[in-house]
PDB file of C-alpha atoms in Angstrom:
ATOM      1  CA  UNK A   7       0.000   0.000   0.000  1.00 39.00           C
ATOM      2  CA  UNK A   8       1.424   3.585  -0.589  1.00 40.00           C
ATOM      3  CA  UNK A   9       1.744   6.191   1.725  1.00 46.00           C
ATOM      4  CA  UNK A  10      -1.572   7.810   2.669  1.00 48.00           C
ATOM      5  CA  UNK A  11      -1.407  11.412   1.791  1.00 49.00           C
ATOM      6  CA  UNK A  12      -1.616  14.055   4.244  1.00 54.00           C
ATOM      7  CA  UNK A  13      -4.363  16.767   4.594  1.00 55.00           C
ATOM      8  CA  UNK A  14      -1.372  19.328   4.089  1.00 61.00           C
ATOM      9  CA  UNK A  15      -0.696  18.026   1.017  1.00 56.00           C
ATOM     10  CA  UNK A  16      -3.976  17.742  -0.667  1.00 50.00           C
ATOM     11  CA  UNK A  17      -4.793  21.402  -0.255  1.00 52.00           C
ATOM     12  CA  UNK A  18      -1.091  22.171  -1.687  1.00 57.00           C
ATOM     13  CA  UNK A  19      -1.737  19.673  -4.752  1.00 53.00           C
ATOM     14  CA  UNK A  20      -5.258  21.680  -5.031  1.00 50.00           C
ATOM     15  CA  UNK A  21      -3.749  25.068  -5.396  1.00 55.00           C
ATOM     16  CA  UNK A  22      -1.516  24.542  -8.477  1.00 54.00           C
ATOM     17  CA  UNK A  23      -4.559  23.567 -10.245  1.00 48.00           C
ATOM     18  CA  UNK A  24      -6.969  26.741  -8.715  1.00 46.00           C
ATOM     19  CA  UNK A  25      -6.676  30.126  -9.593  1.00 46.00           C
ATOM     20  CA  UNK A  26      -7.410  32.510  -6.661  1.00 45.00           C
ATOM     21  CA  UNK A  27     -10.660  33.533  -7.930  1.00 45.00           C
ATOM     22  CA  UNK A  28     -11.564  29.911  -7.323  1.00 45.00           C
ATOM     23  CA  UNK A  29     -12.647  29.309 -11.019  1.00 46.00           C
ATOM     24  CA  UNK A  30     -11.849  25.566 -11.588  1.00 43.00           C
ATOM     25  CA  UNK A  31     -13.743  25.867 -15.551  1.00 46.00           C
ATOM     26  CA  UNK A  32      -9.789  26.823 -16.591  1.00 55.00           C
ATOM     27  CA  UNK A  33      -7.974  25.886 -19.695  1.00 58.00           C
ATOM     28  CA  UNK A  34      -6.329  22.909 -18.136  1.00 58.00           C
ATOM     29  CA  UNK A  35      -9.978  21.501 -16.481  1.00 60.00           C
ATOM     30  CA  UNK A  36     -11.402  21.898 -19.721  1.00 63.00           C
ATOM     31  CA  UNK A  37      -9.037  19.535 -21.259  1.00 62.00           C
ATOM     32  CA  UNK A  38      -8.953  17.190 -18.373  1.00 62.00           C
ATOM     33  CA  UNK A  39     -12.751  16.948 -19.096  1.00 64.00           C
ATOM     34  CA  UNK A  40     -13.134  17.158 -23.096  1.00 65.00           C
ATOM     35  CA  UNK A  41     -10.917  13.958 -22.636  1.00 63.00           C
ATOM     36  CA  UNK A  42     -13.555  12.200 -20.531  1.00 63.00           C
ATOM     37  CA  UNK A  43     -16.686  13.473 -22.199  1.00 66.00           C
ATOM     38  CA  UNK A  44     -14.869  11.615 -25.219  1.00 60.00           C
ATOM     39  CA  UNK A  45     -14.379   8.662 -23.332  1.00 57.00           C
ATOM     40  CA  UNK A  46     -17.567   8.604 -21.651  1.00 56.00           C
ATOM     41  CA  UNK A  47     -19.164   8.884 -25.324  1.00 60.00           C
ATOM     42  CA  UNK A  48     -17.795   6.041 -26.824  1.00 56.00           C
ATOM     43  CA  UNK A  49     -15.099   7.558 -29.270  1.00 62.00           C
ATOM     44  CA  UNK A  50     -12.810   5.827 -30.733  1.00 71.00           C
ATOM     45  CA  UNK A  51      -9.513   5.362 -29.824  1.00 73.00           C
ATOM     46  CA  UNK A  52      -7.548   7.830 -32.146  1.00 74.00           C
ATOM     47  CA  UNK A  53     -10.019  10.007 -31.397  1.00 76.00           C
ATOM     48  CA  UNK A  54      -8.815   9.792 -27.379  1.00 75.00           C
ATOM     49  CA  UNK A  55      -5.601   9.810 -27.888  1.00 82.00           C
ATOM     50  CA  UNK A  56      -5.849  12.397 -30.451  1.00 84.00           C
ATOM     51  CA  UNK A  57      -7.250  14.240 -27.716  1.00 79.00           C
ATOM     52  CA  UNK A  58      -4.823  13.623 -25.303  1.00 82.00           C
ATOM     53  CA  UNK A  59      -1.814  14.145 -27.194  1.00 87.00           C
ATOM     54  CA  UNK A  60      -3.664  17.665 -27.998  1.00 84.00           C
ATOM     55  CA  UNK A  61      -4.636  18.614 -24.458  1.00 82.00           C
ATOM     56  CA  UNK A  62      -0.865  17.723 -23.615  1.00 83.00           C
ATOM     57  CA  UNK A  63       0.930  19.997 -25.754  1.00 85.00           C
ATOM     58  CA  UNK A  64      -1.646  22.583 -24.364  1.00 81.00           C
ATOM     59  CA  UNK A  65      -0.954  21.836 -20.633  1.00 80.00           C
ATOM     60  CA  UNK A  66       2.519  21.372 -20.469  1.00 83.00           C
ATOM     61  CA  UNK A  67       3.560  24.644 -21.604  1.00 80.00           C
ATOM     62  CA  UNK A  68       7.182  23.523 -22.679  1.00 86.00           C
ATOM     63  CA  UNK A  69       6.177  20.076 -24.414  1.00 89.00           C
ATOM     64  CA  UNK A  70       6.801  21.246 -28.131  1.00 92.00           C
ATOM     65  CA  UNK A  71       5.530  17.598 -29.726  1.00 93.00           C
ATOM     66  CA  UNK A  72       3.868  15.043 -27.907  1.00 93.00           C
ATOM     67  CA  UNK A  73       3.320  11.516 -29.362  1.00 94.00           C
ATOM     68  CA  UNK A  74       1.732   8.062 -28.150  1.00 92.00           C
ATOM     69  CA  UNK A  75       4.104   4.916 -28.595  1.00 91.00           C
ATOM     70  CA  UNK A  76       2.657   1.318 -28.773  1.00 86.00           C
ATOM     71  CA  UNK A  77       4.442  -1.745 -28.821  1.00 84.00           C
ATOM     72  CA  UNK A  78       2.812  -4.773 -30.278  1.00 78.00           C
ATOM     73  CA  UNK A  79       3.081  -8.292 -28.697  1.00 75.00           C
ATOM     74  CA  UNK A  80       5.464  -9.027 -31.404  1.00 75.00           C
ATOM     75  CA  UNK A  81       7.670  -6.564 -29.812  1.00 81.00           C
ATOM     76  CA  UNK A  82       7.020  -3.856 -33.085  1.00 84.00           C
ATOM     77  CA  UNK A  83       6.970  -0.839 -32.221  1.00 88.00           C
ATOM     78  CA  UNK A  84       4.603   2.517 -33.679  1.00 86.00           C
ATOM     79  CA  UNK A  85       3.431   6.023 -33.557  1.00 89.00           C
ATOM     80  CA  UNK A  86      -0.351   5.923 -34.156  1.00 85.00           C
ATOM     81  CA  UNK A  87      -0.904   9.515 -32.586  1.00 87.00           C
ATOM     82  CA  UNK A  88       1.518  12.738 -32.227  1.00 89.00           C
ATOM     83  CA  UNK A  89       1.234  16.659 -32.935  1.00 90.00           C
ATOM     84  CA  UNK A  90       3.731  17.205 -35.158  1.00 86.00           C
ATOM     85  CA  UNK A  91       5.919  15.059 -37.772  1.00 84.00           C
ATOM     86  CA  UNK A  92       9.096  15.301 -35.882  1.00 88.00           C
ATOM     87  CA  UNK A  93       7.530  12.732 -33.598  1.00 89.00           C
ATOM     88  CA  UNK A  94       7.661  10.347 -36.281  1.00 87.00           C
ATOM     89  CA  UNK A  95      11.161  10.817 -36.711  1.00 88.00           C
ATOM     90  CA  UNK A  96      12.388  10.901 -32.869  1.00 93.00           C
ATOM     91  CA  UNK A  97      10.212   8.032 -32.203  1.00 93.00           C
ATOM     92  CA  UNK A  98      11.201   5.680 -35.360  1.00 89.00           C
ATOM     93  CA  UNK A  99      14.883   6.588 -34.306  1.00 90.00           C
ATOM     94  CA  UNK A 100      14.410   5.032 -31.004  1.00 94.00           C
ATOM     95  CA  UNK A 101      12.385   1.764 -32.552  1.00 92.00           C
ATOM     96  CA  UNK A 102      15.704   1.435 -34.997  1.00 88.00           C
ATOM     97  CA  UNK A 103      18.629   1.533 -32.288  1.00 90.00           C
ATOM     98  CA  UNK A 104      16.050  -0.255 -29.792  1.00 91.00           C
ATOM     99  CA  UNK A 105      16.995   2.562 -26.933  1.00 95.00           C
ATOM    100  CA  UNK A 106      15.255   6.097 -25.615  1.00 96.00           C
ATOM    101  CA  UNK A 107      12.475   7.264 -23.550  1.00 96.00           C
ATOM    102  CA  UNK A 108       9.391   5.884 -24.856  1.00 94.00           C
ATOM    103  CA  UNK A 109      10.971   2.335 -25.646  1.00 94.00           C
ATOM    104  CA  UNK A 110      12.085   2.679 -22.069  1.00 94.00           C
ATOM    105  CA  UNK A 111       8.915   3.485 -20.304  1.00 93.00           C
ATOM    106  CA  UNK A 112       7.776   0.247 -21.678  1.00 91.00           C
ATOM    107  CA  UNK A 113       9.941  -1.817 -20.208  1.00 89.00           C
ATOM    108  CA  UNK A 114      11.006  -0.007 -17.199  1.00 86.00           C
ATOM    109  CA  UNK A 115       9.946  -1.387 -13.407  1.00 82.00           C
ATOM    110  CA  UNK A 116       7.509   0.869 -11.362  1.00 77.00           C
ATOM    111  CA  UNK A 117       5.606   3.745 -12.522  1.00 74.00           C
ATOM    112  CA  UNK A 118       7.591   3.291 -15.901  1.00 85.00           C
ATOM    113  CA  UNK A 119       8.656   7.058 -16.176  1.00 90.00           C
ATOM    114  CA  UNK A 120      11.958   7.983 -17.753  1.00 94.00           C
ATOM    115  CA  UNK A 121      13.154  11.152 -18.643  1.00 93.00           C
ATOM    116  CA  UNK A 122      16.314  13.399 -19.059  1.00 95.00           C
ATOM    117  CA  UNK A 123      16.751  17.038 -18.340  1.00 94.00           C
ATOM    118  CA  UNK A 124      19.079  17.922 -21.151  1.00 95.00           C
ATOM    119  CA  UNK A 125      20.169  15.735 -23.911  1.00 95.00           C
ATOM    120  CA  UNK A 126      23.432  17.791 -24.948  1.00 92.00           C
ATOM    121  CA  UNK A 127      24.954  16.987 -21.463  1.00 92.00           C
ATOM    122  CA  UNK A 128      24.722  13.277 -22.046  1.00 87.00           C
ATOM    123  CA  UNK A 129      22.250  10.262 -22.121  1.00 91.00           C
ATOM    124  CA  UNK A 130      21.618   6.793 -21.130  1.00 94.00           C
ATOM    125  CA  UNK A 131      21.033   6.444 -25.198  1.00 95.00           C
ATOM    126  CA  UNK A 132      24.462   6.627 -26.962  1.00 94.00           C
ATOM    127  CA  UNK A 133      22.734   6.762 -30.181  1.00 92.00           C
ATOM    128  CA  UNK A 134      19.321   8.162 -29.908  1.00 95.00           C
ATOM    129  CA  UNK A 135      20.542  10.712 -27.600  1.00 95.00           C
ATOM    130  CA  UNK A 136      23.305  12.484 -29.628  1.00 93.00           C
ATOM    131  CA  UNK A 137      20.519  12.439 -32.674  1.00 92.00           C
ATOM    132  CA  UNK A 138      17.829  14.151 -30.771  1.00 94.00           C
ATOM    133  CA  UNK A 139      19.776  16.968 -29.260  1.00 93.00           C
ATOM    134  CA  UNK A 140      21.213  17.720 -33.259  1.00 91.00           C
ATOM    135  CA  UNK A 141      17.712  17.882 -33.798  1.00 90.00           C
ATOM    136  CA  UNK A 142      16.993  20.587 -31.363  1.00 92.00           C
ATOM    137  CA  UNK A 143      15.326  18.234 -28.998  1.00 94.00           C
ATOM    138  CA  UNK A 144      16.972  19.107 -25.454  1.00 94.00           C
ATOM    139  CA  UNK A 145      14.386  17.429 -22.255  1.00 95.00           C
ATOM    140  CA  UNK A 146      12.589  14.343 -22.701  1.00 95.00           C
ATOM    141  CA  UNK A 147      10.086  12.797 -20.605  1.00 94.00           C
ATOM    142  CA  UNK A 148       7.447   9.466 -21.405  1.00 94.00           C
ATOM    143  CA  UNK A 149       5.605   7.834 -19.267  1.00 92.00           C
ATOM    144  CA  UNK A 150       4.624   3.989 -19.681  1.00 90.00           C
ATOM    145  CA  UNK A 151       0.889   2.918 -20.130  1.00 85.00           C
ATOM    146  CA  UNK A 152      -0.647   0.221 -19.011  1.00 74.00           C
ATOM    147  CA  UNK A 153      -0.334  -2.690 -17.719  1.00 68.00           C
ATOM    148  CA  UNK A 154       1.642  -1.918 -14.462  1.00 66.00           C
ATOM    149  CA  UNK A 155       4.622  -5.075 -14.961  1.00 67.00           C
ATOM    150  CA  UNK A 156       6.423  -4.171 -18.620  1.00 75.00           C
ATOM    151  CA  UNK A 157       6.070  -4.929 -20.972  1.00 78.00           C
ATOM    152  CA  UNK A 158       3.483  -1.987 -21.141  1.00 82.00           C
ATOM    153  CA  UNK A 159       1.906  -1.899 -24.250  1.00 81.00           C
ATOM    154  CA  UNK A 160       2.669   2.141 -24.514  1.00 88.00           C
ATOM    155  CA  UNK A 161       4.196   5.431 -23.623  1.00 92.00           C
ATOM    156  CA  UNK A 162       3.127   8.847 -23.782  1.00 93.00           C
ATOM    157  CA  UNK A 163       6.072  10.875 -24.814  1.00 95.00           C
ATOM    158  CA  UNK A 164       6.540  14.750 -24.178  1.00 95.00           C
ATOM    159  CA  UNK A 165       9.789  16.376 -26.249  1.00 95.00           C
ATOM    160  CA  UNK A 166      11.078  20.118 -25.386  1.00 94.00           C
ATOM    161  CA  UNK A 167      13.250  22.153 -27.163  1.00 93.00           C
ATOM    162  CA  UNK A 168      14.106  23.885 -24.042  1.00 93.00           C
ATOM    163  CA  UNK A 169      16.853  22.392 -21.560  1.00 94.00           C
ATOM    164  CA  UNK A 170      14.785  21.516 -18.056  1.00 93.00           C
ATOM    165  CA  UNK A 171      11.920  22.047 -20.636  1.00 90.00           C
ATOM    166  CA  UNK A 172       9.367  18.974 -18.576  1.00 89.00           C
ATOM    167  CA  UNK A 173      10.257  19.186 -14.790  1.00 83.00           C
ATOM    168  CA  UNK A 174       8.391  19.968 -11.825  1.00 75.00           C
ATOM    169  CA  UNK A 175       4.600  19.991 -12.441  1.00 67.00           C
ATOM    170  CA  UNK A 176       4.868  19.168 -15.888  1.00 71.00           C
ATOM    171  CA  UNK A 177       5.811  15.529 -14.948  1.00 74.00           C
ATOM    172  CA  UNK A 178       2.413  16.073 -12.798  1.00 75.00           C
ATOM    173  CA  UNK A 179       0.337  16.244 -15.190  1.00 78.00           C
ATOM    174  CA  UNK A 180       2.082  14.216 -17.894  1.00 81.00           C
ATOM    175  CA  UNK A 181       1.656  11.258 -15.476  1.00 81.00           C
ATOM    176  CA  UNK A 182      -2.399  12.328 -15.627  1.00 80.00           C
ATOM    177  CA  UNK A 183      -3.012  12.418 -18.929  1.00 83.00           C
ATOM    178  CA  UNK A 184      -0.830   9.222 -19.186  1.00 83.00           C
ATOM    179  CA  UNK A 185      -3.604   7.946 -16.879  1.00 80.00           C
ATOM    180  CA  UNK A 186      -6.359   8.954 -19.324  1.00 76.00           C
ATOM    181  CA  UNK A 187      -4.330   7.489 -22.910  1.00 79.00           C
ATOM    182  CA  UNK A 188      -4.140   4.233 -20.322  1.00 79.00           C
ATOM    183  CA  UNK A 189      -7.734   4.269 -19.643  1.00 75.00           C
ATOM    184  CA  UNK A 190      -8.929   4.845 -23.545  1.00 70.00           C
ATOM    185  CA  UNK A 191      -6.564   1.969 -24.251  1.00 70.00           C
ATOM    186  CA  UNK A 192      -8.043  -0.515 -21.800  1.00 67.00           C
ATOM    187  CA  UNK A 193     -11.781   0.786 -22.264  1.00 61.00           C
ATOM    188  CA  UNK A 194     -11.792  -0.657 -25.659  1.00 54.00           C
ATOM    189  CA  UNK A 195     -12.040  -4.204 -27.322  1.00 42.00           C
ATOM    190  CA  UNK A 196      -9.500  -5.416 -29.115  1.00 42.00           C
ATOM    191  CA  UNK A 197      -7.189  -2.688 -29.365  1.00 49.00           C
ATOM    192  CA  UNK A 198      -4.506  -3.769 -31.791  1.00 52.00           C
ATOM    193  CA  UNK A 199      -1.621  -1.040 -32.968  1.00 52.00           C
ATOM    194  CA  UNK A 200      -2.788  -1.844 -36.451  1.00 54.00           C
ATOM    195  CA  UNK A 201      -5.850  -0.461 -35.704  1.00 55.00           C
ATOM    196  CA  UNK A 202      -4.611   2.602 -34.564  1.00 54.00           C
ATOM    197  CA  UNK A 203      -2.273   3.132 -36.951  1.00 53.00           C
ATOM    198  CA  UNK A 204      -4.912   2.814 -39.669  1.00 53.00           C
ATOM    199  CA  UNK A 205      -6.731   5.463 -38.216  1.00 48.00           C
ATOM    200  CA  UNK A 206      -4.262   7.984 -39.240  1.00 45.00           C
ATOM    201  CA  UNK A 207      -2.323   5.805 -41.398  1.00 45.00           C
ATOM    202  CA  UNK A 208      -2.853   8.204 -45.336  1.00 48.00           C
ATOM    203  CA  UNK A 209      -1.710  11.012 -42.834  1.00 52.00           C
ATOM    204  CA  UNK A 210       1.566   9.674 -41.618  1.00 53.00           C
ATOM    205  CA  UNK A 211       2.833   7.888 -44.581  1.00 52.00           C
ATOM    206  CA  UNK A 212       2.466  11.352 -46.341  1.00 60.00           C
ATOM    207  CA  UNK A 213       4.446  12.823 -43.846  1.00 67.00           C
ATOM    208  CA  UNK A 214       7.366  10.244 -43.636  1.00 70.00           C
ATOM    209  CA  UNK A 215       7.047  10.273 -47.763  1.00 74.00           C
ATOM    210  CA  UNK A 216       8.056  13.993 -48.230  1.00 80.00           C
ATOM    211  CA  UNK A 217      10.312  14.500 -45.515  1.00 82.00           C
ATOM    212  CA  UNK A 218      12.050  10.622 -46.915  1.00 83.00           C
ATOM    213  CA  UNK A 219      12.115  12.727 -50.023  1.00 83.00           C
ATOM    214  CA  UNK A 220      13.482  16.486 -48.650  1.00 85.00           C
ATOM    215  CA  UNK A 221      16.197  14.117 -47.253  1.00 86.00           C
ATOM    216  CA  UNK A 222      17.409  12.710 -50.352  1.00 86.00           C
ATOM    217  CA  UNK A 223      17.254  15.882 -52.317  1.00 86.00           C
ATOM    218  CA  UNK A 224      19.242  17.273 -49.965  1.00 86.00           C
ATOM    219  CA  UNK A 225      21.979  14.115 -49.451  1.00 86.00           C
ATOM    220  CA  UNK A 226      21.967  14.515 -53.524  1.00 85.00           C
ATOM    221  CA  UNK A 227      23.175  18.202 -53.940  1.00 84.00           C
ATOM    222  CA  UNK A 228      24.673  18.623 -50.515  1.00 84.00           C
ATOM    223  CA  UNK A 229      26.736  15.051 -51.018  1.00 88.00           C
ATOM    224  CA  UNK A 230      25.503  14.254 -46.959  1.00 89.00           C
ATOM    225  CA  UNK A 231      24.114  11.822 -45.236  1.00 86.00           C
ATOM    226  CA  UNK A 232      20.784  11.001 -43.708  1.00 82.00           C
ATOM    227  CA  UNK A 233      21.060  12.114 -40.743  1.00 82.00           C
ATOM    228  CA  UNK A 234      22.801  15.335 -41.575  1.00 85.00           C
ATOM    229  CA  UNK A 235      20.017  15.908 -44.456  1.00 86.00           C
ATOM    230  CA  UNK A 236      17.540  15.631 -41.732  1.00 85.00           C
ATOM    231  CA  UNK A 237      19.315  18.038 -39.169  1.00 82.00           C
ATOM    232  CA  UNK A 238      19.231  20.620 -41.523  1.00 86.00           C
ATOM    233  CA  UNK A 239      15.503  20.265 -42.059  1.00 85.00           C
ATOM    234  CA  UNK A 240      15.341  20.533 -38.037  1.00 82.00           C
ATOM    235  CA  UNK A 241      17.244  23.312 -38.155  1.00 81.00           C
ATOM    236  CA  UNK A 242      15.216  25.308 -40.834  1.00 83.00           C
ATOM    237  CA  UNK A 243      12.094  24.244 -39.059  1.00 79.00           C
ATOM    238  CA  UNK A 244      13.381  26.210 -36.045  1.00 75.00           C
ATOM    239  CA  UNK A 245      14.289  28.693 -37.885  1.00 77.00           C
ATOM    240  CA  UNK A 246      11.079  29.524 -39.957  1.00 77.00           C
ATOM    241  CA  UNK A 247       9.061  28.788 -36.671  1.00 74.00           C
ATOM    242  CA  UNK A 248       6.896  26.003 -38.673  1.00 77.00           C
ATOM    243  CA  UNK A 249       6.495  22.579 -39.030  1.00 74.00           C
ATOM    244  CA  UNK A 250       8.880  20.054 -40.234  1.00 78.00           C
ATOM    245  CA  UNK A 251       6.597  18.520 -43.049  1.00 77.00           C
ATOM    246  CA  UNK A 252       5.962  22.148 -43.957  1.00 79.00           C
ATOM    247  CA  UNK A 253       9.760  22.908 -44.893  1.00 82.00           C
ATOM    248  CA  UNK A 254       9.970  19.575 -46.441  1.00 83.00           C
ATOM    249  CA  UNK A 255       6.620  19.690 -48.666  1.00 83.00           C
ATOM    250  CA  UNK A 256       8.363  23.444 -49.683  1.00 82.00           C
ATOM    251  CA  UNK A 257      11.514  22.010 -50.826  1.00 84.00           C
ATOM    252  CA  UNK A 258       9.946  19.241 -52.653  1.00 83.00           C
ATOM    253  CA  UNK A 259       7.874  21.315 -54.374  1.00 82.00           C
ATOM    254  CA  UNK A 260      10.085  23.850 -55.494  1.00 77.00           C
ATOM    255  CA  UNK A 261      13.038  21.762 -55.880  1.00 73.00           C
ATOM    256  CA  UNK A 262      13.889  23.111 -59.448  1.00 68.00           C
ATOM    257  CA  UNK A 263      13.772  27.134 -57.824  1.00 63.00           C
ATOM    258  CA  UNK A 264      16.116  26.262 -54.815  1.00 59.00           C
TER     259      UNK A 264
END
């Protein structure tokens, strides 16, 4: 059994989330309880975890993409759900080289939450790590989904640009709305990652299409590799202040101007 939790420390948990006014209808209740209504009404699963990845990004102010990991019985891992296309490439990095945060929530003891502060002063990940902070990712944080004992069939993963981007309360609340992706997940029948990952399936293959073809545009006239190639998509990304499918849908299409 855990350790009961004091009256003191109720009413100091109660306060982050109250505003003095004591208006609880905030931004970050509102979320909290779009997510239920959806669960309550029978959604589907991508829709919840749409949700959730959505309500994260708004919550945690410094979580700049937020994506849902599941691993299939086979051990296979996949990114049904996420807010931006970078996801795609952070996570598929860490399914490749086997190592990172949301492979490790699955399999780590516990609460199953793993995270690092900032990625350019080292890494339990010698390979995912070094590739992350190159492209601008500095704090991780994931937390494991259910069942309790890995391996857990998920992780909800937060990434920050920002070094100490996800600490303190952040880690609060991503361990809340880890609770409600858990919850979707076991609420429905036969929940399979194929079936997930046909919900949004057109979506992310288009993605990983044109930013598989920026790349190798850029490997071509730049004489680079890969990784570089995709670095200095990051980088431009950053720089523009849009999304990472947006710079790489602009170069493909304008290939012959650039």
């Amino acid at each position: 059994m855990g350790a009961v939790t004091s009256e003191q420390e109720w009413v100091a948990d109660r306060a982050r989330f109250a505003e003095d006014d004591g208006d609880w209808a905030g931004p970050l209740a509102g979320q909290f309880a779009e997510v239920g209504r959806l669960l309550l009404a029978g959604s589907t699963v991508a829709e919840v975890l749409e949700r959730v990845v959505t309500a994260a990004k708004a919550v945690v102010p410094d979580a700049d993409v937020v994506s849902v990991t599941l691993r299939a019985p086979s051990g296979i891992y996949t990114t049904p759900v996420r807010t931006d296309a970078l996801a795609d490439e952070l996570d598929q990095l860490q399914y490749t080289h086997r190592e990172g945060p949301c492979v490790e929530a699955t399999r780590t003891p516990g609460a199953g939450l793993v995270g690092v502060d900032d990625l350019t002063q080292g890494s339990p990940w010698p390979r995912w790590g070094p590739a992350a902070a190159r492209a601008g990712v500095h704090s991780v944080f994931s937390v494991g989904l259910f069942p309790a004992a890995p391996p857990r069939l998920g992780a909800l993963n937060f990434y920050s640009r920002r070094p100490y981007g996800l600490a303190g309360l952040d880690r609060q609340l991503a361990i809340v709305l880890g609770g409600y992706a858990a919850t979707a997940l076991a609420a429905t029948e036969a929940v399979t990652p194929a079936q997930l990952e046909a919900a949004q399936l057109r979506e992310a293959l288009q993605s990983r299409d044109v930013i598989g073809q920026a790349k190798g545009i850029l490997m071509q006239r730049q004489g680079i590799g890969a990784e570089e190639a995709f670095d200095i998509l990051c980088r431009t990304s950053q720089d523009l202040n849009i999304k990472l499918v947006q710079v790489a849908t602009l170069l493909v299409n304008r290939r012959g101007e650039l």
